[in-house]
């Protein structure tokens, strides 16, 4: 803080001295003409204090960031600037690098280097590092998957400025960063196999819905059958809520209100006991029922019968606990028969669960995910489109089989399913920084979330010149067709005046629909969406020129100013960039960002939104009030609907969606906070293993003592008195699992109490550890390599931690998917998740201790090259796998781990599966190591059927 005035003055003076010089930015030569204004200095102070600076579009946020970045880089710990895309990272680093170079600082862009490479490491060693939020997060995860300290690329998390902070810390906060890997074997062919059946089911559902609509429309027009007509229209809404004929009918007077009354009755009816329900038959004519808001779908009885007419029970998953209970009580089965029968039931249960899961995902893909809205198909690939920016999310895939389902639907190659190897949320990654700041043009609406989750205050920075943009009242039409016609008329009028027009759309589909309409009207225009993102810089550069018409999907987050052409008359009544929005976004902030593209630096401009009552926001979140207003207004086709009530209804709908999305992000963080604490423990152990040294040996000794303590207690707890202890059995079990041969175990006088027994066994474990260290050191000396003991210890520790952590993440995923059903038992799913996750983590740490002890004390080394390990089998599917509503994205596949030291090969060989020691089976926990010495968990070895 003391150096701030001098540092900021230095940057300002350097900027002044550079005026007139040129710099090449993304292939274009630019003249440097920037010197920070006073308001920009104010913004720099806010950023240095670790707050969010809200600055309007065109106020020079890129230059403002140089002030705190320079000051904080002087500390020598590195300063990061985080952007929403690699184009902005590259542009800003090259542009501002001209200034940093003059000040004697180095600057680099991580996105221009390969992950886990020396170049990436060097980029982090620069004084100032630019990059995208995803790459920063993925580098952190990769750093915690490497096998050598030198392979880590990041340094400490000291200071970061997040550009477009609302886009990164709010919009993308619902999307955890996930590094995934193959699961061993895939069900990819089944997606293609079942896709034909599901596609046929969707066609049949469409036919049923069309019939319901025809009958419902006819009956609704007759006073005596009005309620029956409303019921059929509601049935159609349950089956296909986006059916075009249905949407048109809902705009007719009285229809929407009647359907909503039916919906309320239906929801209330579902809460009654089954025998008292009067509306159960509404679903019987449908094959499946859609919940558009919840993004979920479920099969009806008619649907399951259609998919499997010969055996409708194919899709009925039995209550496995009842079945197993019945097997346990069956007097005709001996113990071996019970185990065999259990395995049959569990295999059948897993197969049915997996099949039902695939069907549900395919139904979601066909009925809820739209091509050119939620995704594109290019080069035989399904590419996800970011709902906030309209960009293609390269390298990302939906999780939990949804991406495979969409691939099967579109007839492209179905790629293998993946499993989580490492994950972290955006929130928890950025909360690791000692000081975090952000800047954006729109932060006020999310001020509460920034403070409650990140502890960031929002300061609004005044503009250098007053804003002259006019924001006109919304124009609202009954149907989308009327709205689009009105948009074309308005654009044609503005185009004839020679004004530049920017039309903002919410999807690729809408942008292409408008583009066709413009072509028919002879309006020359450019389209900027996920299909043409390569020409983004060129299109944006020309969007402010005289007569330019540009259609763009969600301009939010583009980060590029649209500068007005020099030949424009800025004194006319209508002047400057004309913004036309074709639909309100779920978030008011995105609408504000679109408006903010006009009126930069005091320029004139105008913004106007065209809406329709068929827009998703109006239809889903405030349809009741809108329906009542429509009936009272009596608006005719093509007539504009205006009024405070409609505007208030729109804002109310946006606030409801914003609150819903905030609750989702908050809930995600609450769940991830549980995992975050566990992740910190495991990653700190990994760091011990990478750093080696005496701390690692101390940790290894503690693990061995813990594993032996747990093994002895587990074995002896079944006996009531020391006189009853099976001492030979315990001695054999310890020798078999850990190669710990403790003669004192069979000496009743020396180990008369549990404490003395534990002391003797742990002392022998310590001696075994020391002998192993001496053995490894002697081996190293014999081949002329130092530090072999630390290398082997590190490798064993890392391999155990990675293997067990991956399994633990899988188990947590399954727990998270199933835990929501606890709400039906009047239990808080989050509380239950915390409790069970903690128990699972305790099991994990016991498993890590035991597996490490076993592998390290049994390890043998040689100078031969390592043999490839056989692929690990995929973990069994979870018992309950309902369609996920999270639709989490995954990142690029995990980068290959850094090579291990080639000079030494650790080898455990393939341990034979030994018989179970007598008296042990009933004492071993399901997540404990199997006492047979196989190295597997008990539940995956001798305990598989128990």
Coordinates of C-alpha atoms in Angstrom, one line a residue, residues 228-679:
X228 CA -61.8 -31.8 -20.5
X229 CA -60.2 -29.7 -23.2
X230 CA -57.9 -28.0 -20.7
X231 CA -57.0 -31.4 -19.2
X232 CA -55.9 -32.6 -22.7
X233 CA -53.9 -29.5 -23.4
X234 CA -52.2 -30.0 -20.0
X235 CA -51.5 -33.6 -21.0
X236 CA -49.9 -32.3 -24.2
X237 CA -47.8 -29.9 -22.1
X238 CA -46.6 -32.8 -19.9
X239 CA -45.5 -34.7 -23.0
X240 CA -44.1 -32.0 -25.3
X241 CA -43.9 -28.5 -23.6
X242 CA -42.2 -26.9 -26.6
X243 CA -44.7 -28.2 -29.3
X244 CA -45.3 -25.2 -31.7
X245 CA -49.0 -25.8 -31.9
X246 CA -49.3 -25.9 -28.1
X247 CA -47.4 -22.7 -27.7
X248 CA -49.7 -21.0 -30.2
X249 CA -52.8 -22.3 -28.4
X250 CA -51.6 -21.1 -25.1
X251 CA -51.7 -17.5 -26.5
X252 CA -55.4 -17.8 -27.1
X253 CA -57.7 -16.0 -24.6
X254 CA -58.3 -18.0 -21.5
X255 CA -56.3 -21.1 -22.5
X256 CA -53.2 -20.5 -20.5
X257 CA -55.1 -19.7 -17.4
X258 CA -57.2 -22.8 -17.7
X259 CA -54.1 -25.0 -18.3
X260 CA -52.4 -23.5 -15.3
X261 CA -55.3 -24.2 -13.0
X262 CA -55.2 -27.8 -14.2
X263 CA -51.4 -27.9 -13.5
X264 CA -52.0 -26.6 -9.9
X265 CA -54.6 -29.3 -9.3
X266 CA -52.3 -31.9 -10.7
X267 CA -49.4 -30.8 -8.5
X268 CA -51.7 -30.8 -5.4
X269 CA -53.1 -34.2 -6.4
X270 CA -49.6 -35.8 -6.5
X271 CA -49.1 -35.0 -2.8
X272 CA -52.1 -37.1 -1.8
X273 CA -52.0 -40.8 -1.0
X274 CA -52.1 -43.0 -4.1
X275 CA -55.7 -44.2 -3.6
X276 CA -57.0 -40.6 -3.2
X277 CA -55.3 -39.3 -6.4
X278 CA -57.8 -38.2 -9.1
X279 CA -55.4 -37.2 -11.8
X280 CA -53.2 -40.3 -12.0
X281 CA -54.6 -41.2 -15.4
X282 CA -53.3 -38.0 -17.0
X283 CA -49.9 -39.6 -17.6
X284 CA -51.3 -43.0 -18.8
X285 CA -51.7 -41.9 -22.4
X286 CA -48.1 -40.6 -22.6
X287 CA -45.0 -42.6 -23.1
X288 CA -42.8 -40.3 -20.9
X289 CA -43.3 -37.1 -19.0
X290 CA -41.0 -34.1 -19.3
X291 CA -40.0 -31.5 -16.6
X292 CA -38.6 -28.7 -18.6
X293 CA -37.6 -26.5 -15.6
X294 CA -35.9 -29.4 -13.9
X295 CA -34.4 -30.7 -17.1
X296 CA -35.5 -34.2 -16.3
X297 CA -37.7 -37.0 -17.8
X298 CA -39.3 -40.2 -16.6
X299 CA -40.8 -43.1 -18.4
X300 CA -44.5 -44.0 -17.8
X301 CA -45.9 -47.6 -17.6
X302 CA -46.9 -47.2 -21.3
X303 CA -43.4 -46.2 -22.2
X304 CA -41.7 -49.2 -20.5
X305 CA -44.3 -51.6 -22.1
X306 CA -43.6 -50.1 -25.5
X307 CA -39.8 -50.4 -25.1
X308 CA -40.0 -54.0 -23.8
X309 CA -43.4 -55.5 -24.7
X310 CA -42.4 -59.1 -23.9
X311 CA -41.0 -58.2 -20.5
X312 CA -42.2 -54.8 -19.1
X313 CA -40.3 -55.6 -15.9
X314 CA -37.0 -55.0 -17.8
X315 CA -37.1 -51.4 -16.7
X316 CA -38.4 -52.0 -13.1
X317 CA -35.4 -51.9 -10.7
X318 CA -36.3 -54.0 -7.6
X319 CA -35.6 -53.0 -4.0
X320 CA -32.3 -54.8 -3.6
X321 CA -32.3 -54.5 0.2
X322 CA -35.6 -56.5 0.4
X323 CA -34.4 -59.1 -2.1
X324 CA -31.1 -59.6 -0.2
X325 CA -33.0 -59.8 3.1
X326 CA -35.2 -62.5 1.7
X327 CA -32.1 -64.4 0.5
X328 CA -30.5 -64.2 3.9
X329 CA -33.7 -65.6 5.5
X330 CA -34.1 -68.4 2.9
X331 CA -33.6 -71.7 4.9
X332 CA -33.1 -73.7 1.7
X333 CA -29.8 -71.9 0.8
X334 CA -26.5 -72.8 2.4
X335 CA -23.9 -70.0 2.9
X336 CA -22.2 -70.6 -0.4
X337 CA -25.7 -70.6 -2.1
X338 CA -26.6 -67.3 -0.5
X339 CA -23.3 -65.7 -1.7
X340 CA -24.0 -67.0 -5.3
X341 CA -27.6 -65.9 -5.3
X342 CA -26.6 -62.4 -3.9
X343 CA -24.1 -62.0 -6.8
X344 CA -26.8 -62.9 -9.3
X345 CA -29.2 -60.3 -7.8
X346 CA -26.5 -57.6 -7.7
X347 CA -25.5 -58.3 -11.3
X348 CA -29.1 -58.1 -12.4
X349 CA -29.7 -54.9 -10.4
X350 CA -26.6 -53.3 -11.9
X351 CA -27.6 -54.3 -15.5
X352 CA -31.1 -52.9 -15.1
X353 CA -29.9 -49.7 -13.5
X354 CA -27.4 -49.1 -16.3
X355 CA -30.0 -49.8 -19.0
X356 CA -32.6 -47.5 -17.4
X357 CA -29.9 -44.8 -17.0
X358 CA -29.0 -45.0 -20.7
X359 CA -32.7 -44.8 -21.7
X360 CA -33.3 -41.8 -19.5
X361 CA -30.2 -40.0 -20.9
X362 CA -31.4 -40.7 -24.5
X363 CA -34.8 -39.3 -23.7
X364 CA -33.2 -36.2 -22.3
X365 CA -31.1 -35.9 -25.4
X366 CA -34.1 -36.2 -27.7
X367 CA -36.7 -34.2 -25.8
X368 CA -34.8 -31.6 -23.9
X369 CA -31.5 -30.8 -25.8
X370 CA -31.9 -28.9 -29.1
X371 CA -29.4 -28.8 -31.9
X372 CA -28.1 -25.3 -32.7
X373 CA -29.3 -24.1 -29.3
X374 CA -27.6 -26.4 -26.7
X375 CA -25.0 -27.9 -29.1
X376 CA -23.7 -27.9 -32.6
X377 CA -22.7 -30.8 -34.8
X378 CA -19.4 -30.2 -36.7
X379 CA -16.8 -32.6 -38.1
X380 CA -18.7 -35.6 -36.8
X381 CA -18.6 -34.2 -33.3
X382 CA -21.1 -32.8 -30.8
X383 CA -19.9 -29.5 -29.5
X384 CA -21.4 -27.8 -26.5
X385 CA -22.5 -24.2 -26.9
X386 CA -22.0 -21.9 -23.9
X387 CA -25.5 -20.5 -23.0
X388 CA -24.0 -17.3 -21.7
X389 CA -21.5 -16.4 -24.4
X390 CA -22.7 -18.4 -27.4
X391 CA -19.2 -19.8 -27.8
X392 CA -18.3 -23.4 -28.5
X393 CA -16.8 -25.0 -25.4
X394 CA -14.0 -26.8 -27.0
X395 CA -12.8 -30.0 -25.3
X396 CA -15.7 -30.2 -22.9
X397 CA -18.3 -33.0 -22.6
X398 CA -21.4 -33.4 -20.6
X399 CA -21.0 -36.0 -17.9
X400 CA -22.9 -39.0 -16.7
X401 CA -23.6 -40.4 -20.2
X402 CA -25.5 -37.4 -21.5
X403 CA -22.9 -36.5 -24.2
X404 CA -22.9 -40.1 -25.5
X405 CA -26.7 -39.9 -25.7
X406 CA -26.6 -36.7 -27.8
X407 CA -23.9 -38.3 -30.0
X408 CA -26.2 -41.3 -30.6
X409 CA -29.2 -39.1 -31.3
X410 CA -27.2 -37.2 -34.0
X411 CA -25.7 -40.3 -35.5
X412 CA -22.1 -39.3 -34.9
X413 CA -19.4 -41.5 -33.4
X414 CA -20.2 -42.2 -29.8
X415 CA -17.0 -41.7 -27.8
X416 CA -16.1 -43.6 -24.6
X417 CA -17.5 -42.8 -21.2
X418 CA -15.2 -41.2 -18.8
X419 CA -14.6 -41.2 -15.0
X420 CA -13.5 -38.3 -12.8
X421 CA -9.8 -38.3 -12.0
X422 CA -9.7 -34.8 -10.4
X423 CA -12.2 -32.0 -9.9
X424 CA -12.6 -28.6 -8.3
X425 CA -15.2 -25.8 -8.6
X426 CA -14.4 -22.4 -9.9
X427 CA -15.3 -21.0 -6.5
X428 CA -12.9 -23.1 -4.5
X429 CA -10.0 -22.6 -7.0
X430 CA -10.2 -18.8 -6.9
X431 CA -10.7 -18.7 -3.1
X432 CA -7.2 -20.1 -2.8
X433 CA -5.7 -16.8 -3.9
X434 CA -4.3 -14.6 -1.1
X435 CA -5.8 -11.6 -2.8
X436 CA -8.5 -11.7 -5.5
X437 CA -10.0 -8.8 -7.5
X438 CA -12.3 -8.5 -10.4
X439 CA -13.6 -6.1 -13.0
X440 CA -16.7 -6.0 -15.2
X441 CA -19.3 -3.7 -16.6
X442 CA -22.1 -5.5 -14.7
X443 CA -21.6 -6.6 -11.1
X444 CA -24.1 -4.7 -9.0
X445 CA -26.9 -7.2 -9.6
X446 CA -24.8 -10.1 -8.2
X447 CA -23.2 -8.0 -5.3
X448 CA -24.7 -10.2 -2.6
X449 CA -23.3 -13.4 -4.2
X450 CA -19.8 -11.9 -4.6
X451 CA -19.6 -11.0 -1.0
X452 CA -21.2 -14.1 0.5
X453 CA -19.1 -16.6 -1.5
X454 CA -15.8 -14.8 -2.2
X455 CA -15.8 -11.9 0.3
X456 CA -15.6 -9.4 -2.5
X457 CA -17.1 -6.0 -2.3
X458 CA -18.3 -4.2 -5.4
X459 CA -17.3 -0.6 -6.1
X460 CA -19.0 1.3 -9.0
X461 CA -16.4 3.5 -10.8
X462 CA -17.9 6.6 -12.4
X463 CA -17.5 7.0 -16.2
X464 CA -15.0 9.4 -17.7
X465 CA -17.8 11.0 -19.8
X466 CA -21.6 10.8 -19.1
X467 CA -23.4 8.0 -20.8
X468 CA -25.7 9.3 -23.7
X469 CA -27.3 6.0 -24.7
X470 CA -31.2 5.9 -24.7
X471 CA -32.7 2.7 -23.4
X472 CA -36.2 2.4 -24.9
X473 CA -39.1 0.5 -23.3
X474 CA -39.5 -3.2 -24.3
X475 CA -41.9 -4.0 -27.2
X476 CA -43.8 -7.2 -26.5
X477 CA -45.8 -9.3 -29.0
X478 CA -48.0 -12.3 -28.7
X479 CA -45.9 -14.8 -30.8
X480 CA -42.3 -15.2 -31.8
X481 CA -43.3 -14.9 -35.5
X482 CA -44.8 -11.4 -34.9
X483 CA -41.7 -10.5 -32.9
X484 CA -39.3 -11.5 -35.6
X485 CA -41.3 -9.6 -38.3
X486 CA -41.2 -6.5 -36.1
X487 CA -37.4 -6.9 -35.7
X488 CA -36.9 -7.1 -39.4
X489 CA -39.0 -4.0 -40.0
X490 CA -37.0 -2.0 -37.4
X491 CA -33.6 -3.2 -38.7
X492 CA -34.7 -2.3 -42.2
X493 CA -35.7 1.2 -41.0
X494 CA -32.4 1.8 -39.1
X495 CA -30.3 0.4 -42.0
X496 CA -31.9 2.8 -44.4
X497 CA -30.8 5.6 -42.1
X498 CA -27.2 4.3 -42.3
X499 CA -27.0 3.5 -38.6
X500 CA -24.9 0.5 -37.4
X501 CA -27.2 -2.2 -35.8
X502 CA -26.2 -5.0 -33.4
X503 CA -28.9 -7.7 -32.9
X504 CA -28.4 -9.9 -29.9
X505 CA -29.9 -13.4 -29.9
X506 CA -29.9 -16.2 -27.3
X507 CA -29.1 -19.1 -29.5
X508 CA -27.5 -20.1 -32.8
X509 CA -30.9 -21.2 -34.1
X510 CA -32.5 -17.7 -33.6
X511 CA -29.5 -16.0 -35.2
X512 CA -29.8 -18.2 -38.3
X513 CA -33.6 -17.7 -38.5
X514 CA -33.1 -13.9 -38.5
X515 CA -30.3 -14.2 -41.0
X516 CA -32.7 -16.0 -43.4
X517 CA -35.3 -13.3 -42.9
X518 CA -32.7 -10.5 -43.5
X519 CA -31.6 -12.2 -46.7
X520 CA -35.1 -12.4 -48.0
X521 CA -35.5 -8.6 -47.2
X522 CA -32.2 -7.8 -48.9
X523 CA -30.5 -6.6 -45.8
X524 CA -26.7 -7.2 -46.0
X525 CA -25.4 -8.4 -42.6
X526 CA -22.8 -10.5 -40.7
X527 CA -23.5 -13.4 -38.3
X528 CA -21.4 -14.0 -35.3
X529 CA -22.2 -17.2 -33.5
X530 CA -20.5 -20.4 -32.5
X531 CA -20.4 -21.6 -36.1
X532 CA -18.4 -18.5 -37.3
X533 CA -16.4 -17.7 -34.2
X534 CA -13.1 -17.8 -36.2
X535 CA -14.1 -14.4 -37.8
X536 CA -15.0 -12.8 -34.5
X537 CA -12.3 -10.1 -34.4
X538 CA -13.0 -9.1 -38.1
X539 CA -16.8 -9.0 -37.6
X540 CA -16.7 -7.0 -34.3
X541 CA -14.2 -4.5 -35.8
X542 CA -16.7 -3.7 -38.6
X543 CA -19.9 -3.7 -36.4
X544 CA -19.8 0.0 -35.7
X545 CA -19.3 1.2 -39.3
X546 CA -22.0 3.0 -41.3
X547 CA -24.9 0.8 -42.3
X548 CA -23.4 -2.3 -40.7
X549 CA -25.9 -5.0 -39.5
X550 CA -24.5 -7.7 -37.1
X551 CA -26.4 -10.6 -35.6
X552 CA -24.6 -12.0 -32.6
X553 CA -25.4 -14.7 -30.0
X554 CA -25.0 -13.4 -26.5
X555 CA -22.4 -10.7 -26.9
X556 CA -21.8 -10.9 -23.2
X557 CA -18.2 -11.8 -22.4
X558 CA -16.9 -11.0 -25.8
X559 CA -14.7 -8.4 -24.2
X560 CA -14.2 -6.4 -27.4
X561 CA -15.4 -2.8 -27.8
X562 CA -17.4 -1.8 -30.9
X563 CA -15.9 1.5 -32.1
X564 CA -18.1 3.8 -34.2
X565 CA -17.1 4.7 -37.8
X566 CA -15.7 8.1 -38.3
X567 CA -18.2 9.0 -41.0
X568 CA -21.2 8.7 -38.7
X569 CA -23.3 11.7 -37.8
X570 CA -23.4 11.6 -34.0
X571 CA -25.6 14.7 -33.7
X572 CA -28.8 13.4 -35.2
X573 CA -31.9 12.4 -33.2
X574 CA -31.1 8.7 -33.7
X575 CA -27.4 8.2 -33.7
X576 CA -24.6 5.8 -32.7
X577 CA -24.8 2.0 -32.4
X578 CA -28.4 0.7 -32.3
X579 CA -28.8 -2.3 -30.0
X580 CA -31.7 -4.7 -30.6
X581 CA -32.3 -7.6 -28.2
X582 CA -34.5 -10.4 -29.5
X583 CA -35.2 -12.0 -26.1
X584 CA -34.6 -11.3 -22.5
X585 CA -31.9 -13.4 -20.9
X586 CA -32.5 -15.3 -17.7
X587 CA -30.1 -12.8 -16.1
X588 CA -30.6 -9.1 -16.0
X589 CA -26.8 -8.8 -16.1
X590 CA -26.6 -10.3 -19.6
X591 CA -29.2 -7.8 -20.9
X592 CA -27.2 -5.0 -19.3
X593 CA -24.1 -6.2 -21.0
X594 CA -25.8 -6.2 -24.4
X595 CA -27.1 -2.7 -23.9
X596 CA -23.6 -1.6 -22.7
X597 CA -22.1 -2.4 -26.1
X598 CA -23.6 1.0 -27.2
X599 CA -22.8 4.4 -25.7
X600 CA -19.1 3.8 -24.9
X601 CA -17.0 6.8 -23.9
X602 CA -19.9 9.2 -24.1
X603 CA -21.0 8.2 -27.7
X604 CA -24.7 8.4 -28.5
X605 CA -26.6 5.1 -29.0
X606 CA -29.9 3.4 -28.4
X607 CA -31.1 0.0 -27.1
X608 CA -34.5 -1.7 -27.6
X609 CA -35.7 -5.2 -26.7
X610 CA -38.3 -7.1 -28.7
X611 CA -40.1 -9.9 -26.7
X612 CA -42.8 -12.3 -27.2
X613 CA -45.1 -14.2 -24.8
X614 CA -43.7 -17.5 -26.3
X615 CA -40.1 -16.7 -25.1
X616 CA -38.8 -19.3 -22.7
X617 CA -38.3 -16.8 -19.8
X618 CA -41.9 -15.6 -20.1
X619 CA -43.4 -19.1 -20.7
X620 CA -41.6 -20.9 -17.9
X621 CA -41.2 -18.4 -15.0
X622 CA -44.0 -15.9 -15.1
X623 CA -46.6 -17.3 -17.3
X624 CA -49.6 -16.9 -15.0
X625 CA -49.4 -13.1 -14.6
X626 CA -48.7 -12.7 -18.3
X627 CA -51.7 -14.9 -19.2
X628 CA -54.0 -12.9 -17.1
X629 CA -52.7 -9.6 -18.6
X630 CA -53.1 -11.0 -22.1
X631 CA -56.8 -11.8 -21.5
X632 CA -57.5 -8.3 -20.1
X633 CA -55.5 -6.4 -22.8
X634 CA -57.3 -8.2 -25.7
X635 CA -54.2 -7.5 -28.0
X636 CA -54.7 -8.5 -31.6
X637 CA -52.2 -10.3 -33.8
X638 CA -49.2 -8.1 -34.6
X639 CA -50.2 -5.5 -32.0
X640 CA -47.5 -4.3 -29.5
X641 CA -48.3 -5.0 -25.9
X642 CA -46.9 -2.5 -23.5
X643 CA -47.4 -1.5 -19.8
X644 CA -45.8 -1.4 -16.5
X645 CA -47.3 -4.7 -15.4
X646 CA -45.6 -6.6 -18.3
X647 CA -42.2 -4.9 -17.6
X648 CA -42.6 -5.8 -13.9
X649 CA -43.5 -9.3 -14.8
X650 CA -40.4 -9.6 -16.9
X651 CA -38.1 -8.3 -14.1
X652 CA -39.9 -10.6 -11.6
X653 CA -39.2 -13.6 -13.8
X654 CA -35.6 -12.6 -14.2
X655 CA -35.2 -12.2 -10.4
X656 CA -36.8 -15.6 -9.8
X657 CA -34.4 -17.3 -12.3
X658 CA -31.4 -15.4 -10.8
X659 CA -32.4 -16.6 -7.3
X660 CA -32.8 -20.1 -8.6
X661 CA -29.4 -20.1 -10.3
X662 CA -27.8 -18.6 -7.2
X663 CA -29.3 -21.3 -5.0
X664 CA -27.9 -23.9 -7.4
X665 CA -24.4 -22.4 -7.3
X666 CA -24.6 -22.1 -3.5
X667 CA -25.7 -25.7 -3.2
X668 CA -23.0 -26.9 -5.5
X669 CA -20.5 -25.0 -3.3
X670 CA -21.9 -26.5 -0.1
X671 CA -21.4 -30.0 -1.6
X672 CA -18.0 -29.2 -3.0
X673 CA -16.8 -27.7 0.3
X674 CA -17.2 -31.2 1.8
X675 CA -15.0 -32.6 -0.9
X676 CA -12.7 -29.5 -0.8
X677 CA -11.6 -30.3 2.8
X678 CA -10.9 -33.9 1.8
X679 CA -9.1 -32.7 -1.4

